[in-house]
Tab-separated table of C-alpha atoms and ligand atoms in Angstrom:
chain	number	residue	atom	x	y	z
A	1	MET	CA	-145.130	-36.914	-82.315
A	2	ILE	CA	-145.860	-39.270	-79.559
A	3	HIS	CA	-143.285	-38.462	-77.076
A	4	TYR	CA	-142.085	-41.595	-75.116
A	5	ASP	CA	-140.018	-42.235	-72.216
A	6	VAL	CA	-138.369	-45.409	-73.725
A	7	VAL	CA	-138.564	-46.906	-77.170
A	8	VAL	CA	-137.746	-51.175	-76.221
A	9	ILE	CA	-136.018	-52.174	-80.413
A	10	GLY	CA	-136.987	-56.356	-80.428
A	11	GLY	CA	-140.526	-58.011	-79.085
A	12	GLY	CA	-137.735	-61.333	-77.362
A	13	PRO	CA	-137.955	-62.535	-74.240
A	14	ALA	CA	-135.500	-59.428	-73.514
A	15	GLY	CA	-137.938	-57.065	-74.499
A	16	LEU	CA	-140.574	-58.535	-72.451
A	17	ALA	CA	-139.115	-58.598	-69.547
A	18	ALA	CA	-137.630	-55.330	-70.248
A	19	SER	CA	-141.623	-54.134	-71.685
A	20	LYS	CA	-142.785	-56.127	-68.848
A	21	THR	CA	-140.213	-53.266	-65.875
A	22	LEU	CA	-140.703	-50.027	-67.745
A	23	MET	CA	-144.454	-50.945	-67.472
A	24	ASP	CA	-144.714	-51.124	-63.432
A	25	LYS	CA	-142.984	-48.862	-63.300
A	26	ASN	CA	-145.611	-46.427	-65.169
A	27	LYS	CA	-143.449	-45.660	-68.121
A	28	LYS	CA	-144.723	-44.981	-71.358
A	29	VAL	CA	-143.470	-47.518	-73.793
A	30	MET	CA	-143.394	-48.190	-77.145
A	31	LEU	CA	-142.571	-51.832	-77.717
A	32	VAL	CA	-141.600	-52.389	-81.349
A	33	GLU	CA	-140.639	-56.081	-82.947
A	34	ARG	CA	-140.227	-56.618	-87.254
A	35	GLU	CA	-142.415	-60.059	-86.943
A	36	ASN	CA	-146.045	-60.599	-86.258
A	37	ARG	CA	-145.369	-62.098	-82.928
A	38	LEU	CA	-143.974	-61.311	-79.597
A	39	GLY	CA	-141.630	-64.481	-78.142
A	40	GLY	CA	-138.980	-63.403	-80.931
A	41	ILE	CA	-136.760	-66.569	-81.435
A	42	LEU	CA	-138.820	-68.947	-78.673
A	43	LYS	CA	-141.425	-69.133	-81.722
A	44	GLN	CA	-139.425	-71.665	-82.788
A	45	CYS	CA	-138.247	-73.195	-80.051
A	46	ILE	CA	-140.906	-76.159	-79.013
A	47	HIS	CA	-138.591	-78.235	-76.804
A	48	ASP	CA	-138.970	-77.508	-73.232
A	49	GLY	CA	-136.881	-76.494	-70.379
A	50	PHE	CA	-137.217	-73.049	-71.360
A	51	GLY	CA	-137.924	-71.509	-66.897
A	52	LEU	CA	-135.814	-73.898	-64.978
A	53	ILE	CA	-134.507	-70.820	-62.418
A	54	GLN	CA	-137.769	-67.877	-63.581
A	55	PHE	CA	-140.651	-70.021	-63.314
A	56	LYS	CA	-139.005	-73.485	-61.599
A	57	LYS	CA	-140.781	-75.196	-64.171
A	58	MET	CA	-139.492	-76.993	-67.558
A	59	LEU	CA	-141.879	-75.467	-70.285
A	60	THR	CA	-141.176	-75.050	-74.309
A	61	GLY	CA	-140.796	-71.651	-75.421
A	62	PRO	CA	-144.051	-69.922	-76.929
A	63	GLU	CA	-144.777	-70.828	-72.878
A	64	TYR	CA	-142.619	-69.081	-71.716
A	65	ALA	CA	-142.879	-66.197	-73.335
A	66	GLU	CA	-146.622	-66.254	-73.056
A	67	ARG	CA	-146.546	-66.039	-69.921
A	68	TYR	CA	-144.554	-62.210	-70.421
A	69	ILE	CA	-147.133	-61.631	-73.127
A	70	ASP	CA	-149.682	-61.673	-71.454
A	71	LEU	CA	-148.801	-59.959	-69.006
A	72	ILE	CA	-147.746	-57.298	-70.833
A	73	ARG	CA	-151.507	-57.400	-73.026
A	74	GLU	CA	-152.616	-56.101	-69.833
A	75	GLY	CA	-150.638	-52.503	-69.694
A	76	ASP	CA	-150.676	-49.183	-71.366
A	77	ILE	CA	-147.807	-50.188	-74.405
A	78	ASP	CA	-147.692	-49.277	-77.525
A	79	ILE	CA	-147.038	-52.668	-78.884
A	80	LYS	CA	-145.791	-51.793	-82.305
A	81	LEU	CA	-146.195	-55.205	-84.516
A	82	LEU	CA	-144.495	-55.375	-88.220
A	83	SER	CA	-142.352	-52.447	-87.185
A	84	PHE	CA	-139.349	-51.881	-88.409
A	85	VAL	CA	-136.898	-49.698	-86.800
A	86	THR	CA	-134.956	-48.185	-89.456
A	87	LYS	CA	-133.380	-46.031	-87.829
A	88	VAL	CA	-131.954	-44.134	-84.579
A	89	LYS	CA	-130.852	-40.485	-84.499
A	90	LYS	CA	-129.244	-38.750	-81.595
A	91	LEU	CA	-130.821	-35.334	-80.186
A	92	ASP	CA	-129.545	-32.715	-78.073
A	93	LYS	CA	-132.082	-34.364	-75.827
A	94	GLY	CA	-133.352	-37.528	-75.804
A	95	PHE	CA	-133.279	-39.950	-80.260
A	96	GLU	CA	-135.348	-39.666	-82.441
A	97	ILE	CA	-136.193	-43.761	-84.082
A	98	THR	CA	-138.062	-43.862	-87.623
A	99	ILE	CA	-139.892	-47.015	-87.866
A	100	VAL	CA	-141.058	-48.890	-90.928
A	101	ASN	CA	-144.429	-49.878	-91.695
A	102	LYS	CA	-147.355	-51.068	-92.209
A	103	GLU	CA	-148.959	-47.055	-91.582
A	104	GLY	CA	-145.079	-46.278	-93.344
A	105	ILE	CA	-142.154	-44.359	-92.951
A	106	ASN	CA	-142.236	-42.518	-88.767
A	107	THR	CA	-140.111	-41.069	-86.222
A	108	TYR	CA	-140.592	-40.922	-82.984
A	109	ASP	CA	-139.366	-39.395	-80.238
A	110	THR	CA	-138.224	-41.283	-76.920
A	111	LYS	CA	-135.931	-40.275	-73.863
A	112	ALA	CA	-134.147	-43.641	-74.131
A	113	ILE	CA	-133.684	-46.822	-75.489
A	114	ILE	CA	-133.462	-50.557	-75.228
A	115	LEU	CA	-132.258	-52.892	-77.306
A	116	ALA	CA	-133.036	-55.659	-77.680
A	117	ASN	CA	-132.622	-57.062	-80.854
A	118	GLY	CA	-131.119	-60.175	-80.162
A	119	CYS	CA	-128.610	-61.945	-82.769
A	120	ARG	CA	-128.128	-63.605	-85.684
A	121	GLU	CA	-126.108	-66.650	-86.897
A	122	ARG	CA	-123.246	-67.046	-88.820
A	123	THR	CA	-123.712	-68.417	-93.063
A	124	SER	CA	-122.162	-70.749	-94.868
A	125	ARG	CA	-120.502	-67.559	-96.352
A	126	GLN	CA	-118.719	-66.403	-93.073
A	127	ILE	CA	-116.821	-70.005	-92.970
A	128	SER	CA	-115.608	-69.969	-96.156
A	129	ILE	CA	-116.717	-73.339	-98.208
A	130	GLN	CA	-115.209	-74.381	-100.919
A	131	GLY	CA	-118.097	-75.765	-103.271
A	132	THR	CA	-120.665	-74.369	-105.522
A	133	ARG	CA	-123.924	-72.881	-104.180
A	134	PRO	CA	-126.737	-75.579	-104.678
A	135	ALA	CA	-130.104	-75.267	-102.143
A	136	GLY	CA	-129.769	-77.292	-99.154
A	137	ILE	CA	-127.011	-75.251	-97.014
A	138	PHE	CA	-129.786	-73.833	-94.229
A	139	THR	CA	-128.289	-72.819	-90.871
A	140	ALA	CA	-130.156	-74.484	-88.203
A	141	GLY	CA	-132.229	-71.599	-87.288
A	142	THR	CA	-133.594	-71.526	-90.278
A	143	ALA	CA	-134.559	-75.160	-90.369
A	144	GLN	CA	-135.409	-75.171	-86.754
A	145	TYR	CA	-138.167	-72.030	-89.004
A	146	PHE	CA	-138.695	-74.266	-91.885
A	147	VAL	CA	-139.789	-77.799	-89.928
A	148	ASN	CA	-141.260	-76.429	-85.995
A	149	LEU	CA	-143.768	-73.015	-88.428
A	150	LEU	CA	-143.695	-73.618	-91.582
A	151	GLY	CA	-143.832	-77.874	-91.041
A	152	VAL	CA	-141.872	-78.073	-93.794
A	153	LEU	CA	-139.292	-81.189	-93.451
A	154	PRO	CA	-136.249	-79.727	-95.275
A	155	THR	CA	-133.476	-82.428	-95.441
A	156	LYS	CA	-134.021	-86.483	-95.968
A	157	ARG	CA	-130.530	-87.040	-94.863
A	158	CYS	CA	-127.658	-83.929	-93.590
A	159	VAL	CA	-124.648	-83.314	-92.125
A	160	ILE	CA	-125.015	-80.760	-89.314
A	161	LEU	CA	-122.103	-79.035	-89.555
A	162	GLY	CA	-121.113	-77.089	-86.056
A	163	SER	CA	-122.380	-78.625	-82.154
A	164	GLY	CA	-123.859	-74.826	-81.035
A	165	ASP	CA	-126.821	-75.765	-79.592
A	166	ILE	CA	-128.970	-74.559	-82.111
A	167	GLY	CA	-127.986	-77.637	-84.773
A	168	LEU	CA	-127.510	-79.682	-81.244
A	169	ILE	CA	-131.670	-79.304	-80.872
A	170	MET	CA	-131.718	-79.769	-84.525
A	171	ALA	CA	-130.546	-82.898	-84.688
A	172	ARG	CA	-133.382	-84.522	-82.204
A	173	ARG	CA	-135.548	-82.698	-84.484
A	174	LEU	CA	-135.407	-84.172	-87.379
A	175	THR	CA	-134.849	-87.666	-86.590
A	176	LEU	CA	-138.058	-87.813	-84.871
A	177	GLU	CA	-139.738	-85.766	-88.065
A	178	GLY	CA	-138.458	-89.322	-89.993
A	179	ALA	CA	-135.201	-87.077	-90.981
A	180	GLU	CA	-131.205	-89.122	-91.215
A	181	VAL	CA	-129.090	-86.935	-88.986
A	182	GLU	CA	-125.657	-89.292	-90.143
A	183	GLY	CA	-123.503	-86.823	-88.091
A	184	VAL	CA	-122.477	-83.412	-86.552
A	185	TYR	CA	-118.603	-82.106	-87.551
A	186	GLU	CA	-117.082	-79.544	-85.058
A	187	ALA	CA	-113.929	-78.379	-86.012
A	188	LYS	CA	-112.808	-77.750	-82.026
A	189	SER	CA	-111.776	-80.191	-80.389
A	190	THR	CA	-114.398	-79.837	-77.423
A	191	PRO	CA	-118.062	-79.877	-78.018
A	192	SER	CA	-119.395	-75.988	-78.331
A	193	GLY	CA	-122.884	-77.023	-77.021
A	194	LEU	CA	-124.420	-77.287	-73.622
A	195	THR	CA	-123.804	-81.355	-71.834
A	196	ARG	CA	-127.080	-82.058	-71.788
A	197	ASN	CA	-128.007	-81.169	-75.840
A	198	ILE	CA	-125.277	-83.168	-76.460
A	199	ILE	CA	-126.379	-86.241	-73.721
A	200	GLN	CA	-130.129	-85.332	-74.905
A	201	CYS	CA	-129.975	-83.902	-78.152
A	202	LEU	CA	-127.386	-86.873	-79.304
A	203	GLU	CA	-125.991	-89.621	-77.362
A	204	ASP	CA	-129.813	-90.271	-76.484
A	205	TYR	CA	-130.381	-91.202	-80.871
A	206	ASP	CA	-127.332	-92.490	-81.455
A	207	ILE	CA	-125.988	-89.608	-83.310
A	208	PRO	CA	-122.547	-89.776	-84.191
A	209	LEU	CA	-120.406	-86.805	-82.732
A	210	HIS	CA	-117.279	-86.522	-84.947
A	211	LEU	CA	-115.267	-83.835	-83.204
A	212	SER	CA	-112.057	-82.439	-85.135
A	213	SER	CA	-113.831	-83.101	-88.629
A	214	THR	CA	-114.869	-80.297	-90.795
A	215	VAL	CA	-117.177	-80.199	-94.426
A	216	THR	CA	-114.307	-79.007	-96.589
A	217	LYS	CA	-116.985	-78.665	-99.814
A	218	VAL	CA	-120.571	-79.152	-101.521
A	219	PHE	CA	-120.970	-80.926	-103.993
A	220	GLY	CA	-124.365	-80.242	-106.032
A	221	GLU	CA	-126.072	-78.154	-108.894
A	222	GLU	CA	-129.326	-77.762	-107.942
A	223	ARG	CA	-129.475	-79.409	-104.658
A	224	VAL	CA	-126.494	-80.307	-102.429
A	225	THR	CA	-126.034	-84.010	-102.659
A	226	GLY	CA	-123.347	-84.811	-100.518
A	227	VAL	CA	-120.594	-82.979	-98.802
A	228	GLU	CA	-116.628	-83.542	-98.042
A	229	VAL	CA	-116.313	-83.644	-94.755
A	230	SER	CA	-112.031	-84.237	-93.021
A	231	ASN	CA	-110.304	-83.878	-90.107
A	232	VAL	CA	-108.782	-81.664	-88.467
A	233	ASP	CA	-105.167	-80.340	-86.793
A	234	ASP	CA	-104.602	-77.884	-83.882
A	235	LYS	CA	-104.435	-75.194	-85.715
A	236	MET	CA	-107.947	-76.747	-87.045
A	237	GLN	CA	-105.858	-77.348	-91.052
A	238	PRO	CA	-107.655	-79.948	-92.621
A	239	ILE	CA	-105.295	-82.521	-92.923
A	240	LYS	CA	-104.811	-83.948	-95.998
A	241	GLY	CA	-105.752	-88.033	-96.915
A	242	THR	CA	-108.746	-87.849	-94.336
A	243	GLN	CA	-111.081	-86.621	-96.186
A	244	ARG	CA	-114.509	-88.316	-97.357
A	245	MET	CA	-117.566	-87.953	-98.969
A	246	VAL	CA	-120.835	-88.239	-97.524
A	247	PRO	CA	-123.617	-88.442	-99.405
A	248	CYS	CA	-126.822	-86.564	-98.215
A	249	ASP	CA	-129.368	-83.387	-99.587
A	250	ALA	CA	-128.526	-80.879	-96.628
A	251	LEU	CA	-125.908	-79.551	-94.988
A	252	ILE	CA	-127.684	-77.484	-91.464
A	253	LEU	CA	-124.886	-75.042	-90.282
A	254	SER	CA	-124.410	-74.421	-86.729
A	255	VAL	CA	-121.501	-72.475	-86.469
A	256	GLY	CA	-122.212	-69.378	-83.597
A	257	LEU	CA	-124.539	-66.462	-83.044
A	258	ILE	CA	-122.649	-63.181	-83.614
A	259	PRO	CA	-125.166	-60.315	-81.865
A	260	GLU	CA	-126.955	-57.702	-83.312
A	261	ASN	CA	-125.117	-54.585	-83.814
A	262	GLU	CA	-126.454	-52.479	-86.647
A	263	ILE	CA	-128.870	-49.991	-85.243
A	264	ALA	CA	-125.836	-49.827	-82.224
A	265	GLU	CA	-122.947	-49.298	-84.171
A	266	SER	CA	-124.814	-46.243	-86.391
A	267	LEU	CA	-125.348	-45.027	-83.054
A	268	GLY	CA	-121.576	-44.733	-81.981
A	269	VAL	CA	-121.517	-47.036	-79.004
A	270	GLU	CA	-117.840	-48.412	-78.215
A	271	MET	CA	-118.252	-52.118	-78.260
A	272	ASP	CA	-116.543	-55.326	-76.858
A	273	GLY	CA	-114.354	-56.947	-79.258
A	274	ASN	CA	-114.612	-60.959	-77.151
A	275	THR	CA	-118.831	-60.448	-76.858
A	276	LYS	CA	-119.410	-58.428	-80.555
A	277	GLY	CA	-121.835	-57.260	-77.984
A	278	PRO	CA	-121.588	-53.284	-76.995
A	279	VAL	CA	-119.647	-51.824	-73.993
A	280	VAL	CA	-122.579	-51.032	-70.508
A	281	ASN	CA	-122.466	-50.263	-66.647
A	282	ASN	CA	-123.475	-52.678	-64.311
A	283	SER	CA	-126.967	-50.722	-65.294
A	284	LEU	CA	-126.120	-52.365	-68.828
A	285	MET	CA	-126.108	-48.622	-70.630
A	286	THR	CA	-123.437	-48.486	-72.928
A	287	SER	CA	-121.575	-45.359	-73.650
A	288	VAL	CA	-124.198	-43.402	-75.569
A	289	LYS	CA	-126.813	-42.221	-72.603
A	290	GLY	CA	-129.308	-42.510	-72.903
A	291	VAL	CA	-129.225	-46.185	-74.690
A	292	TYR	CA	-129.175	-49.900	-72.709
A	293	SER	CA	-128.475	-53.637	-74.419
A	294	CYS	CA	-129.970	-56.748	-73.165
A	295	GLY	CA	-130.826	-60.342	-73.909
A	296	ASN	CA	-128.746	-61.743	-76.944
A	297	ALA	CA	-127.515	-57.884	-78.137
A	298	LEU	CA	-125.795	-56.722	-75.420
A	299	HIS	CA	-123.839	-61.184	-75.720
A	300	VAL	CA	-124.920	-64.087	-76.787
A	301	ASN	CA	-126.486	-66.039	-74.056
A	302	ASP	CA	-127.218	-70.049	-73.347
A	303	LEU	CA	-130.019	-69.083	-70.344
A	304	VAL	CA	-133.688	-67.277	-71.196
A	305	ASP	CA	-133.896	-66.779	-67.742
A	306	TYR	CA	-131.087	-65.016	-68.216
A	307	VAL	CA	-131.855	-63.007	-71.227
A	308	SER	CA	-135.534	-62.106	-69.192
A	309	GLU	CA	-133.212	-60.589	-66.082
A	310	SER	CA	-130.251	-58.227	-68.041
A	311	GLY	CA	-134.072	-56.951	-69.709
A	312	VAL	CA	-135.033	-56.437	-66.223
A	313	THR	CA	-132.268	-54.835	-65.641
A	314	ALA	CA	-131.657	-52.437	-68.463
A	315	ALA	CA	-134.830	-51.241	-67.647
A	316	LEU	CA	-134.444	-50.120	-64.297
A	317	GLY	CA	-131.460	-48.770	-65.167
A	318	ALA	CA	-133.237	-46.515	-67.853
A	319	VAL	CA	-136.282	-45.950	-65.461
A	320	ASN	CA	-133.375	-44.265	-63.151
A	321	TYR	CA	-131.809	-42.178	-66.107
A	322	LEU	CA	-134.963	-40.753	-66.900
A	323	GLU	CA	-135.690	-39.823	-63.596
A	324	GLY	CA	-132.836	-38.068	-62.895
A	325	GLU	CA	-130.256	-40.453	-61.238
A	326	GLU	CA	-127.464	-40.676	-64.093
A	327	GLU	CA	-127.699	-36.851	-65.050
A	328	SER	CA	-127.400	-35.343	-62.156
A	329	LYS	CA	-124.423	-37.716	-60.474
A	330	LYS	CA	-120.873	-38.167	-60.912
A	331	GLN	CA	-120.308	-40.699	-62.760
A	332	GLU	CA	-117.744	-42.268	-61.549
A	333	TYR	CA	-117.152	-46.129	-63.925
A	334	ILE	CA	-114.208	-48.282	-62.925
A	335	LYS	CA	-113.287	-51.081	-65.699
A	336	VAL	CA	-114.224	-54.758	-65.014
A	337	ASN	CA	-110.220	-56.247	-65.061
A	338	TYR	CA	-110.145	-59.900	-66.695
A	339	GLU	CA	-107.240	-62.592	-68.739
A	340	ASN	CA	-107.562	-62.604	-72.026
A	341	LYS	CA	-106.099	-66.575	-71.476
A	342	ASP	CA	-109.228	-67.206	-68.690
A	343	PHE	CA	-112.007	-66.054	-69.917
A	344	MET	CA	-113.423	-65.674	-72.893
A	345	TYR	CA	-115.462	-62.354	-72.009
A	346	VAL	CA	-117.178	-60.797	-68.248
A	347	VAL	CA	-120.125	-58.835	-69.060
A	348	PRO	CA	-120.578	-55.585	-67.764
A	349	GLN	CA	-117.168	-54.227	-68.951
A	350	LEU	CA	-116.977	-51.378	-66.630
A	351	PHE	CA	-118.415	-50.712	-63.004
A	352	ASP	CA	-120.672	-47.385	-61.238
A	353	LYS	CA	-119.632	-46.528	-58.081
A	354	SER	CA	-122.376	-45.438	-57.096
A	355	LYS	CA	-124.463	-48.717	-57.109
A	356	PRO	CA	-122.770	-51.495	-55.587
A	357	GLU	CA	-125.279	-53.306	-54.541
A	358	ASN	CA	-126.734	-56.487	-56.395
A	359	ASN	CA	-124.514	-56.944	-58.922
A	360	ILE	CA	-124.788	-59.239	-61.529
A	361	PHE	CA	-121.054	-60.044	-64.338
A	362	TYR	CA	-121.906	-63.199	-66.674
A	363	LEU	CA	-118.907	-64.563	-67.945
A	364	ARG	CA	-117.911	-66.864	-70.123
A	365	SER	CA	-114.566	-69.915	-69.205
A	366	ARG	CA	-111.693	-69.775	-72.500
A	367	ASN	CA	-110.947	-73.346	-72.156
A	368	SER	CA	-113.016	-76.186	-70.119
A	369	VAL	CA	-110.725	-75.501	-66.925
A	370	LYS	CA	-111.936	-78.177	-63.886
A	371	ASN	CA	-111.369	-77.321	-60.101
A	372	VAL	CA	-111.536	-73.980	-60.174
A	373	LYS	CA	-112.495	-71.163	-58.418
A	374	LEU	CA	-113.994	-67.287	-59.782
A	375	LYS	CA	-112.888	-64.735	-57.658
A	376	VAL	CA	-113.381	-60.568	-57.187
A	377	LEU	CA	-111.016	-58.647	-55.611
A	378	VAL	CA	-110.643	-55.739	-54.899
A	379	GLU	CA	-107.886	-53.509	-55.240
A	380	GLY	CA	-106.315	-56.709	-54.485
A	381	LYS	CA	-108.945	-58.263	-51.588
A	382	GLU	CA	-110.798	-61.188	-52.223
A	383	VAL	CA	-114.423	-59.875	-51.742
A	384	PHE	CA	-115.996	-62.782	-53.039
A	385	SER	CA	-115.410	-66.642	-54.430
A	386	LYS	CA	-117.008	-69.177	-55.710
A	387	ALA	CA	-115.684	-72.616	-56.630
A	388	TYR	CA	-116.809	-74.799	-59.854
A	389	ALA	CA	-116.115	-78.754	-59.614
A	390	GLU	CA	-115.784	-77.497	-63.919
A	391	LEU	CA	-116.020	-74.298	-66.239
A	392	LYS	CA	-116.137	-75.102	-70.190
A	393	PRO	CA	-117.045	-72.254	-72.941
A	394	PRO	CA	-120.543	-72.655	-73.843
A	395	GLU	CA	-121.985	-72.585	-70.200
A	396	MET	CA	-122.195	-68.956	-68.864
A	397	LYS	CA	-121.692	-68.331	-65.433
A	398	ARG	CA	-123.414	-65.735	-63.427
A	399	LEU	CA	-121.920	-64.521	-60.600
A	400	GLN	CA	-124.602	-62.325	-57.223
A	401	VAL	CA	-121.827	-59.647	-56.080
A	402	ASN	CA	-122.757	-57.385	-53.391
A	403	PHE	CA	-119.793	-54.611	-52.529
A	404	LYS	CA	-121.546	-52.568	-50.705
A	405	ASP	CA	-119.405	-50.796	-48.115
A	406	ILE	CA	-116.819	-51.529	-49.800
A	407	HIS	CA	-113.860	-48.687	-51.281
A	408	LEU	CA	-114.059	-49.106	-54.923
A	409	LYS	CA	-111.184	-48.468	-56.535
A	410	ASN	CA	-110.448	-51.616	-59.020
A	411	ILE	CA	-112.041	-54.539	-59.878
A	412	GLU	CA	-110.706	-57.589	-60.793
A	413	ILE	CA	-111.758	-60.747	-61.575
A	414	LYS	CA	-109.196	-63.910	-61.884
A	415	MET	CA	-109.090	-67.659	-62.073
A	416	GLU	CA	-107.713	-69.990	-59.407
A	417	SER	CA	-106.421	-74.395	-59.706
A	418	ALA	CA	-108.468	-75.090	-56.377
A	419	GLU	CA	-108.672	-78.919	-54.216
A	420	ILE	CA	-112.676	-79.377	-54.405
B	1	LIG	C1	-132.677	-72.651	-81.349
B	1	LIG	C2	-131.993	-72.774	-79.772
B	1	LIG	C3	-132.483	-73.477	-78.702
B	1	LIG	C4	-132.183	-72.519	-77.852
B	1	LIG	N1	-132.650	-73.545	-76.138
B	1	LIG	C5	-132.923	-72.832	-75.228
B	1	LIG	C6	-133.348	-73.963	-73.478
B	1	LIG	O1	-133.178	-75.177	-73.926
B	1	LIG	N2	-133.313	-72.769	-73.004
B	1	LIG	C7	-132.849	-71.574	-72.291
B	1	LIG	O2	-132.819	-71.475	-71.984
B	1	LIG	N3	-132.789	-70.745	-73.851
B	1	LIG	C8	-132.389	-71.381	-75.245
B	1	LIG	N4	-132.107	-70.772	-76.210
B	1	LIG	C9	-131.506	-69.562	-75.610
B	1	LIG	C10	-132.229	-68.575	-75.638
B	1	LIG	O3	-134.200	-68.393	-75.681
B	1	LIG	C11	-132.016	-67.379	-76.168
B	1	LIG	O4	-131.100	-66.859	-75.786
B	1	LIG	C12	-133.304	-66.008	-76.004
B	1	LIG	O5	-134.883	-66.326	-76.331
B	1	LIG	C13	-132.883	-64.393	-77.044
B	1	LIG	O6	-133.674	-63.669	-76.965
B	1	LIG	P1	-133.213	-62.483	-77.189
B	1	LIG	O7	-134.929	-61.518	-77.054
B	1	LIG	O8	-132.204	-61.566	-76.043
B	1	LIG	O9	-133.418	-62.841	-78.709
B	1	LIG	P2	-134.172	-62.924	-79.470
B	1	LIG	O10	-135.620	-63.991	-78.935
B	1	LIG	O11	-133.836	-62.737	-80.965
B	1	LIG	O12	-135.740	-61.742	-79.529
B	1	LIG	C14	-134.950	-60.803	-80.669
B	1	LIG	C15	-136.033	-60.326	-81.380
B	1	LIG	O13	-135.825	-58.416	-81.738
B	1	LIG	C16	-136.855	-58.179	-83.717
B	1	LIG	N5	-136.179	-57.868	-84.056
B	1	LIG	C17	-134.244	-57.188	-84.354
B	1	LIG	N6	-133.701	-56.429	-85.085
B	1	LIG	C18	-135.115	-55.854	-85.139
B	1	LIG	C19	-135.431	-54.367	-85.379
B	1	LIG	N7	-134.958	-53.593	-86.129
B	1	LIG	N8	-136.392	-54.161	-85.951
B	1	LIG	C20	-137.690	-54.866	-84.953
B	1	LIG	N9	-137.483	-55.863	-83.892
B	1	LIG	C21	-136.113	-56.451	-83.973
B	1	LIG	C22	-136.034	-59.744	-83.318
B	1	LIG	O14	-137.349	-60.315	-85.106
B	1	LIG	C23	-136.797	-60.999	-82.576
B	1	LIG	O15	-137.956	-60.515	-82.459
B	1	LIG	C24	-132.507	-71.199	-76.875
B	1	LIG	C25	-132.023	-70.938	-78.485
B	1	LIG	C26	-132.423	-70.164	-79.787
B	1	LIG	C27	-132.038	-70.201	-80.935
C-alpha cells in the first residue's frame, strides 16, 4: 500500500493551491478529483473576473486554473482523475481513504487530509416549489455547464429565480447566446449577488430584477410552459392577488450554495450552523486532528483568490502538523466571538494562540449597513480596526490581523457605526 503525507480531496482552485504548497514543501501528496479534468467549477466559468488579487489580471476561470495546473504538473504529485473518494476512516495514526475509479476500489494510507471538495447548488426540492415536475428546471450551474462546456442552449425563454452570482452571470450568458431572460426574481428585498454582477450582467443588458418576488408555481407536463410569480411580504410569504403567469420554457435556479460536507460529517468533524462547513482554527484544521478544510468546502466564497489563499493556509497547517509542531505543543484554542445579529459568520471560529502572526478572518455582515467600522478586540482592547462605507452580505470581507506580542485571552470581532 502507498503511504501519503497528505491526500487532497478536490482538484478545484482550493485543492490546486493546497497541492502546489505541499509540493513546494516536498511532501508526498495525492490529489483526488472525481471529474476528468482539474480546475473544479472554474472549468465552466468562461467569463473574466478571476485573479485580480493573486495575479493582478482579469483572467477567465480556465485561465486562472491553468496557471496552477501547469505548476503542479511539473511536480511529483500523484494526480488521480475520474476518482471519487467514497470513505475516509480514522486510524490510530492517520487515515485510510477509499477511492473508486477505473482501477477498482482501492484504499490508501495518509497522515493528513485536506478537504477541498467545494460546494453544491440548492435544488428545486430544497425550496419547495409547487406544481408538476416537467423538464426545464435547472440549477444555474447546470445551465452554465450546458452552455459553456456542452455547447447546448437549454432554453429559448426563461425565468431566473434567485439573484445569486451564478444566476446573474447566466442571465448575461443566455442573453448573449440568443435566449430571452424574462427577468430575475428575488424573494429578499436586496440582491444576493455582487453589485458588480448586478450592473454588468443585468443592468447592462436591460434584464429586469424583481426584488421581493418569487416563483409560486410551475406549469407544464413534459416541459415547463410557464411559471407563476408573486410578490412576497417581509416574511417572504406570497401576497394574495399579486400573482401573474409568465410563459417560458425553463426555470433557472440560483438560490444558494452549500458546502459539500458528507466526508467531514462521516469523520465526526464539528460543523458550524452558520457556514454549513467545518469549524476550524486559524490553520484551517477541523476538530479532527490532521483534517483540514479550505475553499468552498469551508464556506462559500465569492472570489477565487481567497479560495486559493485558504488552500495555501490549510497546506501550511498540514505541513506543521506533519512536522510534529501541532502534536508536541499543548494546544490552547480561543473561541472567536461575534454577534449573530451583526455577522452571518466569521471564519476561523477558533484561534490557536501559538500562531499569532498574520491571521486572516473571512466574514460576512448579516445585513446591508453603511458607515461602519469592523474592530478586533482582545480583552475589550482594540487591536485592529477598518472602516467601510458599506457592508453587504453578498460581499465577503477579509481582515488580516497580527496578534504578535499581544497576550491573547479572548478575541471578539465587533461592528460599530462610524463617521466616514
Ligand atoms: C458561476 C460562478 C461564477 C464565479 N465567478 C467568479 C468570478 O468572476 N471571480 C472570482 O474570483 N470568483 C468567482 N467564482 C467563485 C470561485 O470560482 C469559486 O468560489 C471557487 O472556484 C471554488 O473553488 P473550490 O476549489 O473550493 O471548489 P470547486 O471549484 O467546486 O472544486 C471542488 C472540486 O472537488 C471535486 N470533488 C468533490 N467531491 C469529491 C469527492 N468525493 N471525490 C473527489 N473529488 C471531489 C469536484 O469535482 C470539484 O472539482 C464563481 C463561482 C461560480 C460557481
